[in-house]
PDB file of C-alpha atoms and ligand atoms in Angstrom:
ATOM      1  CA  MET T   1       2.987 -17.347   7.162  1.00 98.00           C
ATOM      2  CA  TYR T   2       0.413 -15.088   5.586  1.00 98.00           C
ATOM      3  CA  GLU T   3      -0.670 -12.822   8.460  1.00 98.00           C
ATOM      4  CA  ARG T   4      -3.160 -10.019   8.854  1.00 98.00           C
ATOM      5  CA  VAL T   5      -1.524  -6.602   9.071  1.00 98.00           C
ATOM      6  CA  GLU T   6      -3.371  -5.731  12.300  1.00 98.00           C
ATOM      7  CA  ASN T   7      -1.685  -8.721  13.955  1.00 98.00           C
ATOM      8  CA  ILE T   8       1.740  -7.622  12.719  1.00 98.00           C
ATOM      9  CA  LEU T   9       1.045  -4.152  14.135  1.00 98.00           C
ATOM     10  CA  LYS T  10       0.142  -5.788  17.462  1.00 98.00           C
ATOM     11  CA  MET T  11       3.416  -7.742  17.465  1.00 98.00           C
ATOM     12  CA  ALA T  12       5.255  -4.478  16.824  1.00 98.00           C
ATOM     13  CA  GLU T  13       3.369  -2.843  19.702  1.00 97.00           C
ATOM     14  CA  GLU T  14       4.315  -5.669  22.076  1.00 97.00           C
ATOM     15  CA  LYS T  15       7.999  -5.294  21.172  1.00 97.00           C
ATOM     16  CA  ASN T  16       7.856  -1.491  20.997  1.00 97.00           C
ATOM     17  CA  THR T  17       9.236  -1.563  17.472  1.00 98.00           C
ATOM     18  CA  ALA T  18       7.968  -1.123  13.900  1.00 98.00           C
ATOM     19  CA  ALA T  19       7.400  -3.453  10.981  1.00 98.00           C
ATOM     20  CA  ILE T  20       8.776  -2.234   7.685  1.00 98.00           C
ATOM     21  CA  ALA T  21       6.336  -2.036   4.785  1.00 98.00           C
ATOM     22  CA  PHE T  22       8.278  -2.229   1.544  1.00 98.00           C
ATOM     23  CA  ILE T  23       6.828  -0.896  -1.696  1.00 98.00           C
ATOM     24  CA  CYS T  24       6.993  -3.875  -4.036  1.00 98.00           C
ATOM     25  CA  MET T  25       5.981  -3.335  -7.623  1.00 97.00           C
ATOM     26  CA  ASP T  26       6.470  -6.897  -8.813  1.00 97.00           C
ATOM     27  CA  PHE T  27       7.242 -10.498  -7.966  1.00 98.00           C
ATOM     28  CA  ILE T  28      11.012  -9.954  -7.646  1.00 98.00           C
ATOM     29  CA  MET T  29      10.620  -7.212  -5.050  1.00 98.00           C
ATOM     30  CA  ALA T  30       7.940  -9.101  -3.101  1.00 98.00           C
ATOM     31  CA  ARG T  31       9.990 -12.301  -3.084  1.00 98.00           C
ATOM     32  CA  SER T  32      13.106 -10.401  -1.980  1.00 98.00           C
ATOM     33  CA  VAL T  33      11.214  -8.961   1.001  1.00 98.00           C
ATOM     34  CA  ILE T  34       9.652 -12.266   2.003  1.00 98.00           C
ATOM     35  CA  CYS T  35      12.928 -14.205   1.734  1.00 98.00           C
ATOM     36  CA  ALA T  36      14.698 -11.486   3.745  1.00 98.00           C
ATOM     37  CA  ALA T  37      11.967 -11.617   6.393  1.00 98.00           C
ATOM     38  CA  GLU T  38      12.391 -15.378   6.695  1.00 98.00           C
ATOM     39  CA  GLU T  39      16.182 -15.153   6.769  1.00 98.00           C
ATOM     40  CA  THR T  40      16.180 -12.565   9.573  1.00 98.00           C
ATOM     41  CA  ASN T  41      13.039 -13.890  11.283  1.00 98.00           C
ATOM     42  CA  THR T  42      11.459 -10.434  11.088  1.00 98.00           C
ATOM     43  CA  PRO T  43       7.730  -9.883  10.444  1.00 98.00           C
ATOM     44  CA  ALA T  44       7.241  -7.647   7.409  1.00 98.00           C
ATOM     45  CA  ILE T  45       4.620  -6.087   5.161  1.00 98.00           C
ATOM     46  CA  VAL T  46       4.551  -6.228   1.374  1.00 98.00           C
ATOM     47  CA  MET T  47       2.919  -3.063   0.087  1.00 98.00           C
ATOM     48  CA  LEU T  48       1.499  -2.139  -3.294  1.00 98.00           C
ATOM     49  CA  TYR T  49       1.426   1.448  -4.445  1.00 97.00           C
ATOM     50  CA  PRO T  50      -1.853   1.431  -6.421  1.00 96.00           C
ATOM     51  CA  GLU T  51      -0.514   3.440  -9.357  1.00 96.00           C
ATOM     52  CA  HIS T  52       2.071   0.743 -10.017  1.00 96.00           C
ATOM     53  CA  ALA T  53      -0.881  -1.435 -10.980  1.00 95.00           C
ATOM     54  CA  SER T  54      -3.227   1.126 -12.539  1.00 95.00           C
ATOM     55  CA  LEU T  55      -0.758   3.328 -14.438  1.00 96.00           C
ATOM     56  CA  GLN T  56       2.570   1.482 -14.704  1.00 96.00           C
ATOM     57  CA  HIS T  57       0.923  -1.928 -15.150  1.00 96.00           C
ATOM     58  CA  THR T  58       3.555  -3.839 -13.204  1.00 96.00           C
ATOM     59  CA  CYS T  59       0.859  -6.190 -11.865  1.00 96.00           C
ATOM     60  CA  ASN T  60      -2.879  -6.722 -11.544  1.00 96.00           C
ATOM     61  CA  LEU T  61      -4.629  -6.492  -8.184  1.00 97.00           C
ATOM     62  CA  SER T  62      -6.033  -9.955  -7.565  1.00 97.00           C
ATOM     63  CA  GLY T  63      -2.905 -11.549  -9.039  1.00 98.00           C
ATOM     64  CA  TYR T  64      -0.675  -9.453  -6.779  1.00 98.00           C
ATOM     65  CA  ALA T  65      -2.683 -10.301  -3.656  1.00 98.00           C
ATOM     66  CA  ALA T  66      -2.621 -14.009  -4.515  1.00 98.00           C
ATOM     67  CA  MET T  67       1.116 -13.843  -5.255  1.00 98.00           C
ATOM     68  CA  VAL T  68       1.907 -12.345  -1.843  1.00 98.00           C
ATOM     69  CA  GLU T  69      -0.352 -14.832  -0.079  1.00 98.00           C
ATOM     70  CA  GLU T  70       1.318 -17.768  -1.844  1.00 98.00           C
ATOM     71  CA  LEU T  71       4.862 -16.515  -1.190  1.00 98.00           C
ATOM     72  CA  ALA T  72       4.038 -15.721   2.450  1.00 98.00           C
ATOM     73  CA  SER T  73       2.449 -19.131   2.965  1.00 98.00           C
ATOM     74  CA  GLY T  74       5.794 -20.681   2.048  1.00 98.00           C
ATOM     75  CA  VAL T  75       7.691 -19.140   4.992  1.00 98.00           C
ATOM     76  CA  LYS T  76       7.367 -19.349   8.779  1.00 98.00           C
ATOM     77  CA  VAL T  77       7.706 -15.644   9.569  1.00 98.00           C
ATOM     78  CA  PRO T  78       4.507 -13.494   9.527  1.00 98.00           C
ATOM     79  CA  VAL T  79       4.129 -11.482   6.303  1.00 98.00           C
ATOM     80  CA  GLY T  80       1.239  -9.098   5.632  1.00 98.00           C
ATOM     81  CA  LEU T  81      -0.185  -7.414   2.545  1.00 98.00           C
ATOM     82  CA  HIS T  82      -1.097  -3.731   2.455  1.00 98.00           C
ATOM     83  CA  ARG T  83      -2.299  -1.304  -0.193  1.00 98.00           C
ATOM     84  CA  ASP T  84      -0.715   2.138   0.034  1.00 98.00           C
ATOM     85  CA  HIS T  85      -2.172   5.588  -0.776  1.00 97.00           C
ATOM     86  CA  ASP T  86      -5.610   5.393  -2.251  1.00 97.00           C
ATOM     87  CA  TYR T  87      -8.023   8.274  -2.598  1.00 97.00           C
ATOM     88  CA  THR T  88     -11.510   7.048  -3.405  1.00 97.00           C
ATOM     89  CA  TYR T  89     -14.150   4.872  -1.797  1.00 98.00           C
ATOM     90  CA  ASP T  90     -14.765   2.898  -4.991  1.00 98.00           C
ATOM     91  CA  SER T  91     -11.165   1.951  -5.720  1.00 97.00           C
ATOM     92  CA  ILE T  92     -10.602   0.900  -2.108  1.00 98.00           C
ATOM     93  CA  VAL T  93     -13.718  -1.279  -2.018  1.00 98.00           C
ATOM     94  CA  ASP T  94     -12.599  -2.783  -5.338  1.00 98.00           C
ATOM     95  CA  ALA T  95      -9.145  -3.572  -3.905  1.00 98.00           C
ATOM     96  CA  VAL T  96     -10.608  -5.169  -0.776  1.00 98.00           C
ATOM     97  CA  GLY T  97     -12.712  -7.385  -3.014  1.00 98.00           C
ATOM     98  CA  LYS T  98      -9.548  -8.417  -4.829  1.00 98.00           C
ATOM     99  CA  GLY T  99      -7.753  -9.600  -1.705  1.00 98.00           C
ATOM    100  CA  PHE T 100      -6.316  -6.556   0.087  1.00 98.00           C
ATOM    101  CA  ARG T 101      -7.352  -6.769   3.746  1.00 98.00           C
ATOM    102  CA  SER T 102      -5.320  -3.732   4.745  1.00 98.00           C
ATOM    103  CA  VAL T 103      -5.729  -0.503   2.808  1.00 98.00           C
ATOM    104  CA  MET T 104      -4.970   3.183   3.083  1.00 98.00           C
ATOM    105  CA  MET T 105      -7.489   5.969   2.609  1.00 98.00           C
ATOM    106  CA  ASP T 106      -5.535   9.167   2.123  1.00 97.00           C
ATOM    107  CA  GLY T 107      -7.774  12.194   2.483  1.00 96.00           C
ATOM    108  CA  SER T 108      -4.950  14.326   3.832  1.00 94.00           C
ATOM    109  CA  MET T 109      -5.107  16.839   0.991  1.00 94.00           C
ATOM    110  CA  HIS T 110      -8.636  17.797   2.070  1.00 96.00           C
ATOM    111  CA  ASP T 111      -9.764  19.873   5.040  1.00 95.00           C
ATOM    112  CA  LEU T 112     -10.270  18.007   8.306  1.00 96.00           C
ATOM    113  CA  ASP T 113     -14.056  17.634   8.057  1.00 97.00           C
ATOM    114  CA  THR T 114     -13.885  16.295   4.495  1.00 97.00           C
ATOM    115  CA  ASN T 115     -11.012  13.947   5.394  1.00 97.00           C
ATOM    116  CA  ILE T 116     -13.033  12.624   8.338  1.00 98.00           C
ATOM    117  CA  SER T 117     -16.213  12.052   6.342  1.00 98.00           C
ATOM    118  CA  MET T 118     -14.412  10.387   3.395  1.00 98.00           C
ATOM    119  CA  THR T 119     -12.307   8.174   5.653  1.00 98.00           C
ATOM    120  CA  LYS T 120     -15.267   7.282   7.887  1.00 98.00           C
ATOM    121  CA  ALA T 121     -17.276   6.005   4.890  1.00 98.00           C
ATOM    122  CA  VAL T 122     -14.337   3.867   3.753  1.00 98.00           C
ATOM    123  CA  VAL T 123     -13.727   2.513   7.265  1.00 98.00           C
ATOM    124  CA  ARG T 124     -17.370   1.515   7.711  1.00 98.00           C
ATOM    125  CA  ARG T 125     -17.464  -0.455   4.449  1.00 98.00           C
ATOM    126  CA  ALA T 126     -13.955  -1.912   4.826  1.00 98.00           C
ATOM    127  CA  HIS T 127     -14.784  -3.195   8.307  1.00 98.00           C
ATOM    128  CA  GLU T 128     -17.938  -4.845   6.956  1.00 98.00           C
ATOM    129  CA  LEU T 129     -15.726  -6.563   4.395  1.00 98.00           C
ATOM    130  CA  GLY T 130     -13.145  -7.630   6.971  1.00 98.00           C
ATOM    131  CA  ALA T 131     -10.428  -5.110   6.112  1.00 98.00           C
ATOM    132  CA  ILE T 132      -8.582  -2.496   8.152  1.00 98.00           C
ATOM    133  CA  VAL T 133      -7.887   1.097   7.131  1.00 98.00           C
ATOM    134  CA  GLU T 134      -4.918   3.398   7.589  1.00 98.00           C
ATOM    135  CA  GLY T 135      -5.797   7.097   7.505  1.00 98.00           C
ATOM    136  CA  GLU T 136      -3.635  10.181   7.264  1.00 97.00           C
ATOM    137  CA  ILE T 137      -3.899  13.548   8.906  1.00 94.00           C
ATOM    138  CA  GLY T 138      -1.612  16.467   8.497  1.00 91.00           C
ATOM    139  CA  HIS T 139      -0.057  15.895   5.101  1.00 91.00           C
ATOM    140  CA  VAL T 140       3.075  13.944   4.193  1.00 92.00           C
ATOM    141  CA  GLY T 141       4.217  15.973   1.212  1.00 89.00           C
ATOM    142  CA  SER T 142       7.050  15.745  -1.270  1.00 90.00           C
ATOM    143  CA  ALA T 143      10.710  15.819  -0.225  1.00 89.00           C
ATOM    144  CA  ALA T 144      11.569  17.375  -3.594  1.00 88.00           C
ATOM    145  CA  GLU T 145       9.350  20.325  -2.610  1.00 87.00           C
ATOM    146  CA  ALA T 146      10.970  20.452   0.858  1.00 87.00           C
ATOM    147  CA  ASP T 147       7.542  19.821   2.391  1.00 87.00           C
ATOM    148  CA  ASN T 148       9.207  18.154   5.382  1.00 87.00           C
ATOM    149  CA  TYR T 149      10.072  21.663   6.655  1.00 87.00           C
ATOM    150  CA  ARG T 150       6.488  22.900   6.440  1.00 90.00           C
ATOM    151  CA  GLU T 151       5.174  22.776   9.974  1.00 87.00           C
ATOM    152  CA  ASP T 152       1.720  23.787   8.716  1.00 88.00           C
ATOM    153  CA  LEU T 153       1.552  20.296   7.185  1.00 90.00           C
ATOM    154  CA  PHE T 154       2.512  18.550  10.442  1.00 93.00           C
ATOM    155  CA  THR T 155      -0.075  16.422  12.224  1.00 95.00           C
ATOM    156  CA  LYS T 156      -1.747  18.293  15.081  1.00 95.00           C
ATOM    157  CA  PRO T 157      -2.423  16.126  18.158  1.00 97.00           C
ATOM    158  CA  ASP T 158      -5.930  17.480  18.864  1.00 96.00           C
ATOM    159  CA  ALA T 159      -6.974  17.059  15.226  1.00 97.00           C
ATOM    160  CA  ALA T 160      -5.481  13.544  15.224  1.00 97.00           C
ATOM    161  CA  GLU T 161      -7.545  12.641  18.287  1.00 98.00           C
ATOM    162  CA  ARG T 162     -10.750  13.877  16.647  1.00 98.00           C
ATOM    163  CA  PHE T 163      -9.879  12.247  13.321  1.00 98.00           C
ATOM    164  CA  CYS T 164      -9.309   8.826  14.893  1.00 98.00           C
ATOM    165  CA  ARG T 165     -12.369   9.020  17.139  1.00 98.00           C
ATOM    166  CA  GLU T 166     -14.776  10.108  14.400  1.00 98.00           C
ATOM    167  CA  SER T 167     -13.427   8.153  11.430  1.00 98.00           C
ATOM    168  CA  GLY T 168     -12.720   4.894  13.284  1.00 98.00           C
ATOM    169  CA  VAL T 169      -9.393   4.275  11.465  1.00 98.00           C
ATOM    170  CA  ASP T 170      -7.237   1.357  12.535  1.00 98.00           C
ATOM    171  CA  SER T 171      -3.881   3.113  12.100  1.00 98.00           C
ATOM    172  CA  LEU T 172      -2.718   6.637  11.431  1.00 98.00           C
ATOM    173  CA  ALA T 173      -0.020   8.033   9.124  1.00 97.00           C
ATOM    174  CA  VAL T 174       1.586  11.114  10.652  1.00 97.00           C
ATOM    175  CA  SER T 175       3.478  14.084   9.309  1.00 95.00           C
ATOM    176  CA  ILE T 176       6.306  15.019  11.675  1.00 95.00           C
ATOM    177  CA  GLY T 177       9.047  16.250   9.343  1.00 93.00           C
ATOM    178  CA  ASN T 178       8.943  13.292   6.943  1.00 93.00           C
ATOM    179  CA  ALA T 179       8.183  13.499   3.200  1.00 92.00           C
ATOM    180  CA  HIS T 180       7.985  11.255   0.154  1.00 93.00           C
ATOM    181  CA  GLY T 181      10.915  10.808  -2.235  1.00 91.00           C
ATOM    182  CA  GLU T 182      14.522  11.929  -1.896  1.00 89.00           C
ATOM    183  CA  TYR T 183      15.290  14.508   0.787  1.00 91.00           C
ATOM    184  CA  LYS T 184      17.436  17.474  -0.251  1.00 88.00           C
ATOM    185  CA  GLU T 185      19.117  17.553   3.153  1.00 89.00           C
ATOM    186  CA  THR T 186      19.093  15.231   6.152  1.00 92.00           C
ATOM    187  CA  PRO T 187      15.569  15.410   7.615  1.00 93.00           C
ATOM    188  CA  HIS T 188      14.923  15.966  11.315  1.00 93.00           C
ATOM    189  CA  LEU T 189      11.819  14.320  12.699  1.00 95.00           C
ATOM    190  CA  ASN T 190       9.904  16.304  15.289  1.00 95.00           C
ATOM    191  CA  LEU T 191       9.950  13.627  17.982  1.00 96.00           C
ATOM    192  CA  LYS T 192       8.235  15.844  20.538  1.00 96.00           C
ATOM    193  CA  ARG T 193       5.277  16.154  18.150  1.00 96.00           C
ATOM    194  CA  LEU T 194       5.301  12.384  17.749  1.00 97.00           C
ATOM    195  CA  GLU T 195       5.073  11.952  21.529  1.00 97.00           C
ATOM    196  CA  GLU T 196       2.137  14.370  21.676  1.00 97.00           C
ATOM    197  CA  ILE T 197       0.290  12.524  18.903  1.00 98.00           C
ATOM    198  CA  LYS T 198       0.992   9.169  20.542  1.00 97.00           C
ATOM    199  CA  ALA T 199      -0.483  10.479  23.806  1.00 98.00           C
ATOM    200  CA  ALA T 200      -3.592  11.756  21.979  1.00 98.00           C
ATOM    201  CA  VAL T 201      -4.579   8.628  20.012  1.00 98.00           C
ATOM    202  CA  LYS T 202      -4.899   4.913  20.669  1.00 96.00           C
ATOM    203  CA  VAL T 203      -4.182   3.504  17.190  1.00 98.00           C
ATOM    204  CA  PRO T 204      -0.760   2.418  15.862  1.00 98.00           C
ATOM    205  CA  LEU T 205       1.149   5.196  14.096  1.00 98.00           C
ATOM    206  CA  VAL T 206       2.701   4.963  10.640  1.00 98.00           C
ATOM    207  CA  LEU T 207       5.704   6.796   9.208  1.00 97.00           C
ATOM    208  CA  HIS T 208       5.795   7.398   5.451  1.00 96.00           C
ATOM    209  CA  GLY T 209       8.726   8.814   3.492  1.00 92.00           C
ATOM    210  CA  GLY T 210      11.242   6.520   5.148  1.00 86.00           C
ATOM    211  CA  SER T 211      14.079   6.692   2.624  1.00 89.00           C
ATOM    212  CA  GLY T 212      16.882   8.912   3.885  1.00 91.00           C
ATOM    213  CA  ILE T 213      15.847   9.416   7.515  1.00 95.00           C
ATOM    214  CA  PRO T 214      18.900   8.578   9.675  1.00 95.00           C
ATOM    215  CA  ASP T 215      18.650   5.277  11.558  1.00 96.00           C
ATOM    216  CA  ASP T 216      19.130   6.865  14.973  1.00 96.00           C
ATOM    217  CA  GLN T 217      16.053   9.043  14.430  1.00 96.00           C
ATOM    218  CA  LEU T 218      14.057   6.082  13.177  1.00 97.00           C
ATOM    219  CA  THR T 219      14.964   3.933  16.163  1.00 96.00           C
ATOM    220  CA  VAL T 220      13.805   6.654  18.557  1.00 97.00           C
ATOM    221  CA  ALA T 221      10.614   7.188  16.515  1.00 97.00           C
ATOM    222  CA  PHE T 222       9.860   3.459  16.724  1.00 97.00           C
ATOM    223  CA  SER T 223      10.335   3.538  20.493  1.00 96.00           C
ATOM    224  CA  LYS T 224       7.853   6.421  20.651  1.00 97.00           C
ATOM    225  CA  GLY T 225       4.966   4.754  18.839  1.00 96.00           C
ATOM    226  CA  ILE T 226       5.720   4.243  15.126  1.00 98.00           C
ATOM    227  CA  ARG T 227       4.527   0.694  14.375  1.00 98.00           C
ATOM    228  CA  LYS T 228       4.699   0.653  10.561  1.00 98.00           C
ATOM    229  CA  PHE T 229       7.422   2.260   8.548  1.00 96.00           C
ATOM    230  CA  ASN T 230       7.124   2.672   4.758  1.00 97.00           C
ATOM    231  CA  LEU T 231      10.145   2.274   2.508  1.00 96.00           C
ATOM    232  CA  GLY T 232       9.874   2.837  -1.231  1.00 95.00           C
ATOM    233  CA  THR T 233      12.292   5.247  -2.888  1.00 94.00           C
ATOM    234  CA  GLU T 234      15.473   3.629  -1.568  1.00 95.00           C
ATOM    235  CA  PHE T 235      14.284   0.118  -2.470  1.00 97.00           C
ATOM    236  CA  LEU T 236      13.337   1.168  -6.010  1.00 97.00           C
ATOM    237  CA  ARG T 237      16.753   2.790  -6.430  1.00 97.00           C
ATOM    238  CA  LYS T 238      18.413  -0.512  -5.447  1.00 98.00           C
ATOM    239  CA  TYR T 239      16.329  -2.240  -8.080  1.00 98.00           C
ATOM    240  CA  TYR T 240      17.346   0.285 -10.728  1.00 98.00           C
ATOM    241  CA  ASP T 241      21.040  -0.052  -9.875  1.00 98.00           C
ATOM    242  CA  ALA T 242      20.855  -3.859 -10.021  1.00 98.00           C
ATOM    243  CA  MET T 243      19.066  -3.710 -13.362  1.00 97.00           C
ATOM    244  CA  GLN T 244      21.710  -1.373 -14.775  1.00 97.00           C
ATOM    245  CA  ARG T 245      24.461  -3.691 -13.572  1.00 97.00           C
ATOM    246  CA  PHE T 246      22.779  -6.692 -15.159  1.00 95.00           C
ATOM    247  CA  MET T 247      22.638  -4.846 -18.478  1.00 93.00           C
ATOM    248  CA  ASP T 248      26.274  -3.733 -18.195  1.00 94.00           C
ATOM    249  CA  GLU T 249      27.501  -7.220 -17.345  1.00 93.00           C
ATOM    250  CA  ASN T 250      25.540  -8.718 -20.217  1.00 90.00           C
ATOM    251  CA  ALA T 251      26.336  -6.041 -22.802  1.00 88.00           C
ATOM    252  CA  ASP T 252      28.384  -8.486 -24.904  1.00 88.00           C
ATOM    253  CA  ASN T 253      26.163 -11.478 -24.241  1.00 83.00           C
ATOM    254  CA  PRO T 254      25.342 -13.108 -27.573  1.00 82.00           C
ATOM    255  CA  ASP T 255      22.368 -15.004 -26.099  1.00 88.00           C
ATOM    256  CA  PRO T 256      19.349 -12.800 -25.289  1.00 84.00           C
ATOM    257  CA  VAL T 257      17.585 -15.784 -23.702  1.00 86.00           C
ATOM    258  CA  LYS T 258      19.909 -15.219 -20.716  1.00 88.00           C
ATOM    259  CA  ILE T 259      17.252 -12.737 -19.599  1.00 90.00           C
ATOM    260  CA  ILE T 260      15.860 -15.723 -17.699  1.00 94.00           C
ATOM    261  CA  ASN T 261      18.676 -15.162 -15.163  1.00 94.00           C
ATOM    262  CA  TYR T 262      17.369 -11.662 -14.462  1.00 95.00           C
ATOM    263  CA  PRO T 263      15.006 -12.338 -11.499  1.00 97.00           C
ATOM    264  CA  GLU T 264      17.616 -14.298  -9.509  1.00 97.00           C
ATOM    265  CA  TYR T 265      20.294 -11.735 -10.330  1.00 97.00           C
ATOM    266  CA  ILE T 266      18.118  -8.865  -9.100  1.00 98.00           C
ATOM    267  CA  GLN T 267      16.945 -10.664  -5.961  1.00 98.00           C
ATOM    268  CA  ALA T 268      20.559 -11.454  -5.036  1.00 98.00           C
ATOM    269  CA  ARG T 269      21.081  -7.678  -4.878  1.00 98.00           C
ATOM    270  CA  LEU T 270      17.757  -6.618  -3.326  1.00 98.00           C
ATOM    271  CA  GLN T 271      17.472  -9.184  -0.555  1.00 98.00           C
ATOM    272  CA  PRO T 272      20.702  -8.172   1.259  1.00 98.00           C
ATOM    273  CA  TYR T 273      19.482  -4.568   1.338  1.00 98.00           C
ATOM    274  CA  VAL T 274      16.151  -5.641   2.869  1.00 98.00           C
ATOM    275  CA  GLU T 275      17.895  -7.873   5.409  1.00 98.00           C
ATOM    276  CA  GLU T 276      20.221  -5.035   6.372  1.00 98.00           C
ATOM    277  CA  ARG T 277      17.272  -2.649   6.926  1.00 98.00           C
ATOM    278  CA  MET T 278      15.438  -5.226   9.039  1.00 98.00           C
ATOM    279  CA  LYS T 279      18.468  -5.991  11.180  1.00 98.00           C
ATOM    280  CA  ALA T 280      19.326  -2.326  11.666  1.00 97.00           C
ATOM    281  CA  LEU T 281      15.826  -1.100  12.532  1.00 97.00           C
ATOM    282  CA  CYS T 282      13.450  -3.859  13.699  1.00 97.00           C
ATOM    283  CA  ARG T 283      13.447  -5.333  17.209  1.00 96.00           C
ATOM    284  CA  PHE T 284      11.049  -8.279  17.074  1.00 95.00           C
TER     285      PHE T 284
HETATM  286 ZN1   ZN Z   1       3.178   7.617   1.645  1.00 97.41          ZN
END
């Protein structure tokens, strides 16, 4: 069932758990997530990283939104569509017009006042258009740069309270020792900071940089207010490995038309990973 992301976040709140938002760059990844959601009866979110459309050209926006809606309409479990990190008013309004009813405005690289004013403008217009907005405060940096150790980038509870109140965001991405990409060493989430942020704001909290955080930390973080959890790096790596295996297994194949078996072959290797993540982490 195609479901609005705010409703999936509410379901997660009721069960004190989180929905996983998987970065999906194409049909195979989206279908793997939606089939896994149905198989495990776990609400999920299909998420587009905008650059995959604008720079890598893996999809177009309206086609992607329609694809997710059609796939989700074919299953019983709730599946939502979300657009990840975006940085400008114009591109977000464009995406909403093309079918994304849940978007992210990331102004976290700016100072607090600028972040608030940019996010507030996006929220006002998105709400008029029937979309919800995820904001970010503190800054979720790069794992390769070891940003997860930089406490100066962590979300501060008082700033989070002001940011949510003044910008009107519907959900909030937090920086509590998480970072994007592959961690150099096992990360340690600052769960005390998470509790303080949770106490300071009313909106659902979002954890980015999910690949490589140990499950026991994630489970505790979900019980303390994380309602949406983003997975990208690990999922893309699974895709790459499956693709490499397909090429290896078909190295001596005399019939190049066998490429038509590629989507099913890849999904057979992605879907079990998604199911495993859902079963290990989600409590719907
Ligand atoms: Zn992110």
